[in-house]
CSV table of C-alpha atoms and ligand atoms in Angstrom, one decimal:
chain,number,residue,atom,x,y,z
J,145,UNK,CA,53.6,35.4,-8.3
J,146,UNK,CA,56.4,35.7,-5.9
J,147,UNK,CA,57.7,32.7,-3.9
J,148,UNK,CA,54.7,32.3,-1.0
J,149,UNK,CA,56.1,31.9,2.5
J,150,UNK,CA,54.1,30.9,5.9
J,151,UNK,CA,54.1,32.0,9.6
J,152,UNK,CA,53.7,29.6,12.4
J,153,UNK,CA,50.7,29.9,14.1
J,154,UNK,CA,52.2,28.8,17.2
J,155,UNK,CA,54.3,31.8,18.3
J,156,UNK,CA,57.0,30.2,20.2
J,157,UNK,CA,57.5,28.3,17.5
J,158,UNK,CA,57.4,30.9,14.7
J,159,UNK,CA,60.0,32.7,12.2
J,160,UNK,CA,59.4,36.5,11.7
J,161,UNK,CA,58.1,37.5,7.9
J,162,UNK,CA,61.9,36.4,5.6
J,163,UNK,CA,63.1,40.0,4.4
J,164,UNK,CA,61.9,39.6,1.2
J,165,UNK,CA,58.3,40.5,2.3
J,166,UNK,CA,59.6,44.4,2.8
J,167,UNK,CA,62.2,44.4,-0.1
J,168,UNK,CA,60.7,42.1,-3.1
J,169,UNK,CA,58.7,44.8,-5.9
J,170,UNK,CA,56.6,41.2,-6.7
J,171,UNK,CA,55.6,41.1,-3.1
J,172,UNK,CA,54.7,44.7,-3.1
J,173,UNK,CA,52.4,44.4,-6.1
J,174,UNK,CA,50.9,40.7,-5.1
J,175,UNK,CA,49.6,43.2,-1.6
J,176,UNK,CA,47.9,45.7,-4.0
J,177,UNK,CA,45.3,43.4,-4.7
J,178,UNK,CA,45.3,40.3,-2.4
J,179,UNK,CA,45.5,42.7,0.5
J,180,UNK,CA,44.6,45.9,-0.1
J,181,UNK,CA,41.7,46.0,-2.7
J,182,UNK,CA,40.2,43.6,-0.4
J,183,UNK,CA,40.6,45.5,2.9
J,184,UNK,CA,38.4,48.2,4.4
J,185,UNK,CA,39.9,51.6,3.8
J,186,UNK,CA,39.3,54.5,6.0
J,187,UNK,CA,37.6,57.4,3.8
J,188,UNK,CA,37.0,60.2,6.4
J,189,UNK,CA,34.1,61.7,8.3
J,190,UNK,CA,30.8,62.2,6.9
J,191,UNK,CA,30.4,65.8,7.3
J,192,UNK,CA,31.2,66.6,3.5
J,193,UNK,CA,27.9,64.6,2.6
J,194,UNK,CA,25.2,65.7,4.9
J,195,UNK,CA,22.7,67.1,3.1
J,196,UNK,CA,21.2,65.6,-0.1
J,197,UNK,CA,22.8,66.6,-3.3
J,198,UNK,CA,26.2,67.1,-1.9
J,199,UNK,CA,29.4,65.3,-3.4
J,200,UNK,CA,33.0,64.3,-2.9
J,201,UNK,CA,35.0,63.1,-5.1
J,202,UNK,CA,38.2,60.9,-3.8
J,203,UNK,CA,40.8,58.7,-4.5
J,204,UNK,CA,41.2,55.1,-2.5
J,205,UNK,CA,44.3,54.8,-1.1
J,206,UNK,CA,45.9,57.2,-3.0
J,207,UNK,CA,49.5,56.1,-4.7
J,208,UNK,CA,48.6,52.6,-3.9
J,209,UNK,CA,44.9,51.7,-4.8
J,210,UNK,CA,44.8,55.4,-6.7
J,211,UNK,CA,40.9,54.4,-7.4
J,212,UNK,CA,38.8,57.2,-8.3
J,213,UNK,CA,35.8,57.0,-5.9
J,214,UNK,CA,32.6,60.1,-5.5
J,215,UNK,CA,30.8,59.8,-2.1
J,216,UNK,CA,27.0,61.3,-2.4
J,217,UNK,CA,24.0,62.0,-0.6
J,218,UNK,CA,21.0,61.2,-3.1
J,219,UNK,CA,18.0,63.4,-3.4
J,220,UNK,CA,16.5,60.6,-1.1
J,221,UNK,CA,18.9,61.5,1.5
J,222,UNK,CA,20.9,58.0,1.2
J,223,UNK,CA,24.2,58.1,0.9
J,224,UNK,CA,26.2,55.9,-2.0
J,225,UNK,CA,30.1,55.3,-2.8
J,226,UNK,CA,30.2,54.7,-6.2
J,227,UNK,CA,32.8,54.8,-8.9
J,228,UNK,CA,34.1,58.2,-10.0
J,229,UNK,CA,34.6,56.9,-13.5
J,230,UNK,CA,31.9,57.4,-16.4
J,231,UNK,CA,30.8,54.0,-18.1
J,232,UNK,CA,30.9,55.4,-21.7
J,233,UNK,CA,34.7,55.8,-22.4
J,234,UNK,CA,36.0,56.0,-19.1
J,235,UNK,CA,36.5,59.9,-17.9
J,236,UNK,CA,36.6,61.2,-14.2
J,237,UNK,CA,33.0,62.1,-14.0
J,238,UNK,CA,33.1,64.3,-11.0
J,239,UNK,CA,36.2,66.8,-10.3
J,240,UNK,CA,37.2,68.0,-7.2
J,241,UNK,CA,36.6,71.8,-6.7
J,242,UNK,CA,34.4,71.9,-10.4
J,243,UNK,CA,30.9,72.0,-9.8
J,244,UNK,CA,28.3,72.1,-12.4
J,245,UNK,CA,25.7,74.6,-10.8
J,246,UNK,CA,28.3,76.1,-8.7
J,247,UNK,CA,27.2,76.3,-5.5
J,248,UNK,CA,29.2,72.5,-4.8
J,249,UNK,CA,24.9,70.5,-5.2
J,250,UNK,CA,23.6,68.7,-7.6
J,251,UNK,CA,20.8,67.0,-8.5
J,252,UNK,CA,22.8,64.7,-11.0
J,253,UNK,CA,26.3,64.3,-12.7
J,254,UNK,CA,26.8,64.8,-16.3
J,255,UNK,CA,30.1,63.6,-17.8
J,256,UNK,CA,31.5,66.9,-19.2
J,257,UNK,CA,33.6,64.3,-22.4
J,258,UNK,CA,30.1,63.4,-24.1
J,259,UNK,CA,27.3,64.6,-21.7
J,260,UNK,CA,26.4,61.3,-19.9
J,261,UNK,CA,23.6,61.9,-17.4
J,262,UNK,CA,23.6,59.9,-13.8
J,263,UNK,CA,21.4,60.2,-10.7
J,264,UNK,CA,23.3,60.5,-7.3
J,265,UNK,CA,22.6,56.9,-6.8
J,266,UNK,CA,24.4,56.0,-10.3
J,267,UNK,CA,22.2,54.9,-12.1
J,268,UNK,CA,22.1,56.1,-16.1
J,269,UNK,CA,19.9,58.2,-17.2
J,270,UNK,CA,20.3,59.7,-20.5
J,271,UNK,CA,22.9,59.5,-23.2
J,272,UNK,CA,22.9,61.9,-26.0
J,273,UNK,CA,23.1,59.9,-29.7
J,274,UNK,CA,22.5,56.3,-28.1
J,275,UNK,CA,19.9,55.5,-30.6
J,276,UNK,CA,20.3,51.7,-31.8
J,277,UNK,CA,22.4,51.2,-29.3
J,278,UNK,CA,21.9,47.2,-28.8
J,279,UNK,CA,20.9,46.0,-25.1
J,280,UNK,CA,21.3,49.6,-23.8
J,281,UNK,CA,21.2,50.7,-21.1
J,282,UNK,CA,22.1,47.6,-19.2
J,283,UNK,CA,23.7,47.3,-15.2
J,284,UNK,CA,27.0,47.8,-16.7
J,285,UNK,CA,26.0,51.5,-17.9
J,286,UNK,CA,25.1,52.7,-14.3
J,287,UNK,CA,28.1,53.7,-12.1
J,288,UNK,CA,29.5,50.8,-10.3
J,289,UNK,CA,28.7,50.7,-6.4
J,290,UNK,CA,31.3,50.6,-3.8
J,291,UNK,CA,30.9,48.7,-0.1
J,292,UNK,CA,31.1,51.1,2.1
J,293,UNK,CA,30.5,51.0,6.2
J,294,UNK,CA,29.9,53.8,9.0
J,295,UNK,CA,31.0,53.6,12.3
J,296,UNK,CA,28.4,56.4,14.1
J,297,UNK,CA,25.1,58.3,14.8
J,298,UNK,CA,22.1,59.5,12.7
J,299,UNK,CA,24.3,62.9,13.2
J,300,UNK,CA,27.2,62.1,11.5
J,301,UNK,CA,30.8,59.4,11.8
J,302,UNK,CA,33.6,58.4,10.0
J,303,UNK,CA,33.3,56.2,6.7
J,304,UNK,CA,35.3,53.0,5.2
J,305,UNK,CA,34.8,51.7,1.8
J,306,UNK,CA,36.2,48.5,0.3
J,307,UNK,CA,36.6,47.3,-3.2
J,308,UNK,CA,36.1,44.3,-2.5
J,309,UNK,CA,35.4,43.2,1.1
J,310,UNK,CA,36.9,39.9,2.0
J,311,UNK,CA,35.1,40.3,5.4
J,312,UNK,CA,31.9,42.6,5.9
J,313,UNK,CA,32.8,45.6,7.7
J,314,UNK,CA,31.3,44.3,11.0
J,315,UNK,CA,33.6,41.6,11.3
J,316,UNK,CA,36.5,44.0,11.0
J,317,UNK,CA,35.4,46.5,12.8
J,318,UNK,CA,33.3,45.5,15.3
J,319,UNK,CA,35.6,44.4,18.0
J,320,UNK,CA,36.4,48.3,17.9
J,321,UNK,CA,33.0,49.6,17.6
J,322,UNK,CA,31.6,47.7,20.9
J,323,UNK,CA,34.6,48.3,22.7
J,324,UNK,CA,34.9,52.3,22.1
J,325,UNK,CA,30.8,52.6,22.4
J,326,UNK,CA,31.3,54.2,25.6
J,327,UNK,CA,32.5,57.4,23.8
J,328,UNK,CA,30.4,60.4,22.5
J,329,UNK,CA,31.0,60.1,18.4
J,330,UNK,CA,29.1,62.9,17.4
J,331,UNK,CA,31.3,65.2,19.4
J,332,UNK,CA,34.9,64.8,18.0
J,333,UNK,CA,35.8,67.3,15.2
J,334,UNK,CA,38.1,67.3,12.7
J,335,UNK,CA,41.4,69.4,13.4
J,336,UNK,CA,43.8,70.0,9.8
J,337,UNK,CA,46.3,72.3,11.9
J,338,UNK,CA,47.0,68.7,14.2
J,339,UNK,CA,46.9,67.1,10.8
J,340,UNK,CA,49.9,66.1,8.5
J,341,UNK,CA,51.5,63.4,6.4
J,342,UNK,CA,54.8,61.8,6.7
J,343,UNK,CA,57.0,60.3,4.8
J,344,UNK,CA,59.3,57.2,5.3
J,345,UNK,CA,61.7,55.8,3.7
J,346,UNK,CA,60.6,51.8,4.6
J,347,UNK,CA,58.0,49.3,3.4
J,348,UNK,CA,54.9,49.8,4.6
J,349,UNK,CA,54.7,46.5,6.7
J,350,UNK,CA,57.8,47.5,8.7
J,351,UNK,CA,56.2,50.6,9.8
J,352,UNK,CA,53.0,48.6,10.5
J,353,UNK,CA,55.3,45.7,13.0
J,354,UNK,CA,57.0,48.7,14.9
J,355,UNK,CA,53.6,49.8,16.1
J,356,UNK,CA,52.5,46.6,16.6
J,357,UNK,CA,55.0,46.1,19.9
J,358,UNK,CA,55.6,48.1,22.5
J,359,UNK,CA,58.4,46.3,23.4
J,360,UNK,CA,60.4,49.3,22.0
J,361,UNK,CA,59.0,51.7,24.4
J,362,UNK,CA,61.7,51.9,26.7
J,363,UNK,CA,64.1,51.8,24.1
J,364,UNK,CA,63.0,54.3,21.7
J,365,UNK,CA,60.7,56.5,23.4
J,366,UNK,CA,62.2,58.0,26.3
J,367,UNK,CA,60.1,60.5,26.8
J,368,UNK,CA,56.2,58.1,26.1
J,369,UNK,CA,58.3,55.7,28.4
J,370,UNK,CA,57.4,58.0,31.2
J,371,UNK,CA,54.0,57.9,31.2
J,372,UNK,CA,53.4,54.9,30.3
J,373,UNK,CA,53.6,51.4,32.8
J,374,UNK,CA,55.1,49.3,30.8
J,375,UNK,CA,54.9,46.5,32.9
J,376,UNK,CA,51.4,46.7,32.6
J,377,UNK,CA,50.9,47.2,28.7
J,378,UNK,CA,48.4,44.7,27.7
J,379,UNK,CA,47.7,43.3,24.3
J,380,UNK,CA,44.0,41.7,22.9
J,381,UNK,CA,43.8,39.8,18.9
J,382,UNK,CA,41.0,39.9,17.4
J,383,UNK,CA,40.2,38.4,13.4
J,384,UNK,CA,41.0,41.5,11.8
J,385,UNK,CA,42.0,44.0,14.4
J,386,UNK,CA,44.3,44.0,17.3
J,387,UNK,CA,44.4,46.2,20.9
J,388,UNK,CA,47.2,47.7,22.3
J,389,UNK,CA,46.3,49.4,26.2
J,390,UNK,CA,48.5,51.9,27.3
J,391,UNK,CA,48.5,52.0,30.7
J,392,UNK,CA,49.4,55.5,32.4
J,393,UNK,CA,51.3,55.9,35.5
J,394,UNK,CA,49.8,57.5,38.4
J,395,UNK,CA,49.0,61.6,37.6
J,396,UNK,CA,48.7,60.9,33.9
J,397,UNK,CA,46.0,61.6,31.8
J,398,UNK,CA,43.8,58.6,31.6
J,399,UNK,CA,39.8,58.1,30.1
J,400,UNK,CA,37.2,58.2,32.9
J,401,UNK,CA,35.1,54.5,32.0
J,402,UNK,CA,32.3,53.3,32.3
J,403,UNK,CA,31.4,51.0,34.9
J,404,UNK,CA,29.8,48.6,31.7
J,405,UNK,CA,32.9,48.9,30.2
J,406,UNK,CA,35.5,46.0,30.6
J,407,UNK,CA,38.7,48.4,31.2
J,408,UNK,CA,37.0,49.7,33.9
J,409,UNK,CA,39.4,49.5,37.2
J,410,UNK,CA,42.1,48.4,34.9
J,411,UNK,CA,45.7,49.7,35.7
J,412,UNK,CA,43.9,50.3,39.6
J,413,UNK,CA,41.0,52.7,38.7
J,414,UNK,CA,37.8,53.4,37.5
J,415,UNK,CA,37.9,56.6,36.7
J,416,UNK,CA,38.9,60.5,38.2
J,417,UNK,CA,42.0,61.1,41.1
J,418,UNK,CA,43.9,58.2,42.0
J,419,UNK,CA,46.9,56.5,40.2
J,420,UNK,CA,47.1,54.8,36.7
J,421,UNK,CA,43.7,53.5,34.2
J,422,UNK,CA,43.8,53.5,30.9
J,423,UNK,CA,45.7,56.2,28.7
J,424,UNK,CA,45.2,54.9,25.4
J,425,UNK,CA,43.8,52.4,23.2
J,426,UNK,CA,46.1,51.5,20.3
J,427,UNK,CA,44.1,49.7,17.5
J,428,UNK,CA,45.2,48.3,15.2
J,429,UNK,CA,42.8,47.6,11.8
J,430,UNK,CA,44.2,44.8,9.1
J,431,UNK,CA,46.0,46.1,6.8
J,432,UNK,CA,46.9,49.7,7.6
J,433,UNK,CA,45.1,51.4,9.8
J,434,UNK,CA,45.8,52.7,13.3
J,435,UNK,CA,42.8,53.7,15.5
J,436,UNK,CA,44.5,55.6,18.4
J,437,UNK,CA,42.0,57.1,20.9
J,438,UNK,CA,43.4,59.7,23.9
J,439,UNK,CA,41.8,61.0,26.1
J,440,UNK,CA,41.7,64.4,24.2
J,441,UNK,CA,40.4,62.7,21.2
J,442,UNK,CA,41.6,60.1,18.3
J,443,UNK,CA,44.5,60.2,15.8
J,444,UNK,CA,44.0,57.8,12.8
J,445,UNK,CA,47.1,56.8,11.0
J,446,UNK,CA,46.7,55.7,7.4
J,447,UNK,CA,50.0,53.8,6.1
J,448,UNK,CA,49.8,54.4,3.0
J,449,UNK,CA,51.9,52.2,0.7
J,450,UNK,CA,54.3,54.2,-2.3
J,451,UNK,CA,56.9,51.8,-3.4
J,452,UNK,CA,58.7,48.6,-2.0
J,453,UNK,CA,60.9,51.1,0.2
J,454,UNK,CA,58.6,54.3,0.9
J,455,UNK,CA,55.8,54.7,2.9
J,456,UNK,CA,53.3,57.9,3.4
J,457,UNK,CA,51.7,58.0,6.6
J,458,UNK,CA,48.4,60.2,7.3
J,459,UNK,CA,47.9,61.5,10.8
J,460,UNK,CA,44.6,62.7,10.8
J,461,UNK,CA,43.4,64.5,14.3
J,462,UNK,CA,40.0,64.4,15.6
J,463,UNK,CA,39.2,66.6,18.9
J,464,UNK,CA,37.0,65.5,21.7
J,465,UNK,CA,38.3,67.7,24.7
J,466,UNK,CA,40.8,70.4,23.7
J,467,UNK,CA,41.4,70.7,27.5
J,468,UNK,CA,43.5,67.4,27.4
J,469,UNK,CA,45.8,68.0,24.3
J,470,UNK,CA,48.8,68.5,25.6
J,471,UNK,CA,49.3,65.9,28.2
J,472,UNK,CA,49.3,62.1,28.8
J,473,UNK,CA,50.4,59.6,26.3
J,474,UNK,CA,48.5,61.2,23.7
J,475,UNK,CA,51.1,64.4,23.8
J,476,UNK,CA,54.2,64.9,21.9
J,477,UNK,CA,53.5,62.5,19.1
J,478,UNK,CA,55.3,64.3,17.0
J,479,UNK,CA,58.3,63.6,18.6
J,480,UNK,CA,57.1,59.7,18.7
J,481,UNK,CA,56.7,59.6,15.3
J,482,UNK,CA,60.8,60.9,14.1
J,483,UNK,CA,61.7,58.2,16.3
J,484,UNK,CA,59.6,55.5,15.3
J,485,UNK,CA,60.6,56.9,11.5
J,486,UNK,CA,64.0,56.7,12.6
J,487,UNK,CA,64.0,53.2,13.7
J,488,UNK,CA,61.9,51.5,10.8
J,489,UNK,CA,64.3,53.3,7.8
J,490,UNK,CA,66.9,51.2,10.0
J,491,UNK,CA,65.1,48.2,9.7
J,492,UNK,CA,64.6,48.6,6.0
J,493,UNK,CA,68.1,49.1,5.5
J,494,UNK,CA,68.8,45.8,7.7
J,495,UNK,CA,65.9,43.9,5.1
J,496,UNK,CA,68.9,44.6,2.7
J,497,UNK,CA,71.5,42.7,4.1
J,498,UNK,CA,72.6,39.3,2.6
J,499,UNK,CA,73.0,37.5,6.6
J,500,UNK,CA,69.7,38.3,7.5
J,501,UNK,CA,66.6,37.1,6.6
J,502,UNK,CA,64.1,36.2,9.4
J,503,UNK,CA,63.7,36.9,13.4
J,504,UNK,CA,61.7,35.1,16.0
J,505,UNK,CA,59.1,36.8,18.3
J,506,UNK,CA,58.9,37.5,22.3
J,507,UNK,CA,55.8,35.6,22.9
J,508,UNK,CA,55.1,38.1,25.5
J,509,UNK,CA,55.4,41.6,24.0
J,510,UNK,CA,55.3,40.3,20.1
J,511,UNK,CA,51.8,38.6,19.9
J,512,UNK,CA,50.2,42.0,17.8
J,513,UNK,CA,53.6,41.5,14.6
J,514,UNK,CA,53.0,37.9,15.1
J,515,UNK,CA,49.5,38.2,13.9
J,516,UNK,CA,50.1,40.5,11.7
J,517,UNK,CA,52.1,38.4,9.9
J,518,UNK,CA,50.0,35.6,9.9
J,519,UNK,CA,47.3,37.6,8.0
J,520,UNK,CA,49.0,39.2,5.8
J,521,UNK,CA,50.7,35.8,5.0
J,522,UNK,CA,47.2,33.9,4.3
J,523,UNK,CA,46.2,37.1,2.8
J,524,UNK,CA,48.6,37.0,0.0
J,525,UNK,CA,49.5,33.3,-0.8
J,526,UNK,CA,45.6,31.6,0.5
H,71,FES,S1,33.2,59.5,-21.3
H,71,FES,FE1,31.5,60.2,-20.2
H,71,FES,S2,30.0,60.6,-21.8
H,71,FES,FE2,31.7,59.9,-22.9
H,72,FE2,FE1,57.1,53.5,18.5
């Protein structure tokens, strides 16, 4: 076990995380299972399983969890996340792209080593030359069953699975569910062309502090700086999730709300014409996720952990209103993203150095990396 170490929780009094936290390979491997087997993972959107008998095979956090998982839709019509390993001698039971009647649905899985049969729901069913077999079949024969959570309608959402939830997936991801309900979720699709990985040459936690300020705005984004008013950039903590609010300037792109919902009139309107509102919500899920929602839809950023100093980051693209794509905070984030990159390999490099090893916070514009560090401090060394 590496050496624990503490944050504050009184900000003005508290030390950053020491440097070790980004550079230490026992620190790195401590997170894979204090923090990340125990966090809620974002899996993707449902529409692979919507009609009984379908299957996908996937991997959890793949290069740092690497956990073969199959989602499926049982004949029933329930879905189950379940463990894509057979429970005789331990092959991948489902493969992606292989299909056993071909047409990509089946009625059940048959491991293809020794011919193990499993509903869709996991559960054993036949074992060719088993006879004898003492206290068989027992639990530990059926296919072991995942936590997973939805956040959608009857017609479809996006899904999160966790090994092994430290908190349900309410309590993580509530705060985001209620606050976002005022959007249509059965109308944002998938887009792979606005989709693409990214890789960076830090530990995963310093990419994961830089977006947790926008104190950097004016310094490192010139061109986000514009739209946004940074004066009135507004941070909200919640157990396991935190909210940034961009705030546009006047003329930029910005969600019409709600009168219900409590944003509305923020940044000096409602909704339509006028000057300023809201032009996007930055959330922030513990450990690694990033829920960022434009007007023209929602970009989810997976960090996903490689080695002490690389980090692969998932920007996956859903589409509500094409229309709004190309304008507005939610533009350009290409660009946002080399810089960001840019900055954080710095910071690694700086995690290096034998004169530094821990930082203070602004209590005003460093409240989401202060808490940030606090949980992933109690997460590893509670
Ligand atoms: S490993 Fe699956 S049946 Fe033997
Ligand atoms: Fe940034």
């Amino acid at each position: 076990m590496p050496e624990p170490f503490t944050i504050d929780p009184d900000i003005a009094r508290a030390w950053t995380l020491p440097a070790r936290a980004y550079t230490d390979p026992a620190v790195f491997e401590a997170a894979k299972e204090r923090v990340f087997a125990r966090s809620w993972q974002f899996v993707g959107d449902e529409g692979e399983v919507r009609v009984p008998g379908q299957l996908k095979p996937f991997t959890l956090l793949e290069g740092c969890l690497n956990e073969p998982l199959l989602l499926t839709r049982d004949m029933k019509d329930q879905l189950h996340c379940l463990s894509n390993v057979c429970t005789h001698r331990g092959t991948i039971l489902c493969e992606k792209g292989r299909s056993e009647s071909g047409a990509g649905f089946e009625r059940t899985l048959t491991c293809r080593y020794h011919g193990r049969r499993f509903d869709l729901d996991g559960t054993m069913k036949h074992m060719p030359e088993f006879q004898g077999v003492q206290g068989f079949p027992s639990e530990k024969d059926n296919l072991a069953k995942v936590a997973w959570g939805k956040w959608g309608t009857d017609r479809g959402g996006w899904l999160f699975a966790s090994l092994s939830p430290r908190s349900s997936f309410e309590e993580v991801l509530g705060p985001v569910m209620e606050r976002m309900s005022f959007l249509p979720l059965d109308r944002f699709v998938f887009d792979a062309s606005r989709s693409r990985d990214y890789l960076v040459r830090a530990n995963w936690a310093l990419y994961c502090d830089n977006y947790l300020e926008g104190f950097h705005i004016p310094f490192v984004h010139a061109g986000l700086n514009e739209v946004l008013d940074y004066g009135e950039y507004a941070a909200e903590m919640f157990p396991w999730c935190n909210l940034q609010l961009g705030i546009g300037k006047s003329g930029e792109h910005c969600f019409e709300l709600p009168r219900s919902s409590p944003d509305f009139g923020r940044g000096g309107r409602g909704g339509g014409g006028g000057g300023g509102g809201v032009a996007a919500y930055y959330w922030w899920v513990f450990p690694n996720l990033m829920l960022n929602f434009y007007p023209w839809g929602l970009s989810v950023n997976v960090v996903k952990p490689l080695g002490v100093d690389s980090t692969r980051v998932s920007f996956l693209s859903y589409v509500l209103d094409a229309s709004k794509l190309d304008a507005g905070a939610g533009a350009g984030l290409d660009r946002v993203e080399r810089e960001d990159e840019s900055v954080v390999e710095a910071v690694q490099q700086g995690m290096r150095s034998r004169l530094y090893d821990r930082g203070r916070y602004s209590p005003t514009r460093e409240q989401g990396v202060h808490h940030f560090h606090r949980l992933l401090a109690s997460a590893l060394f509670e």
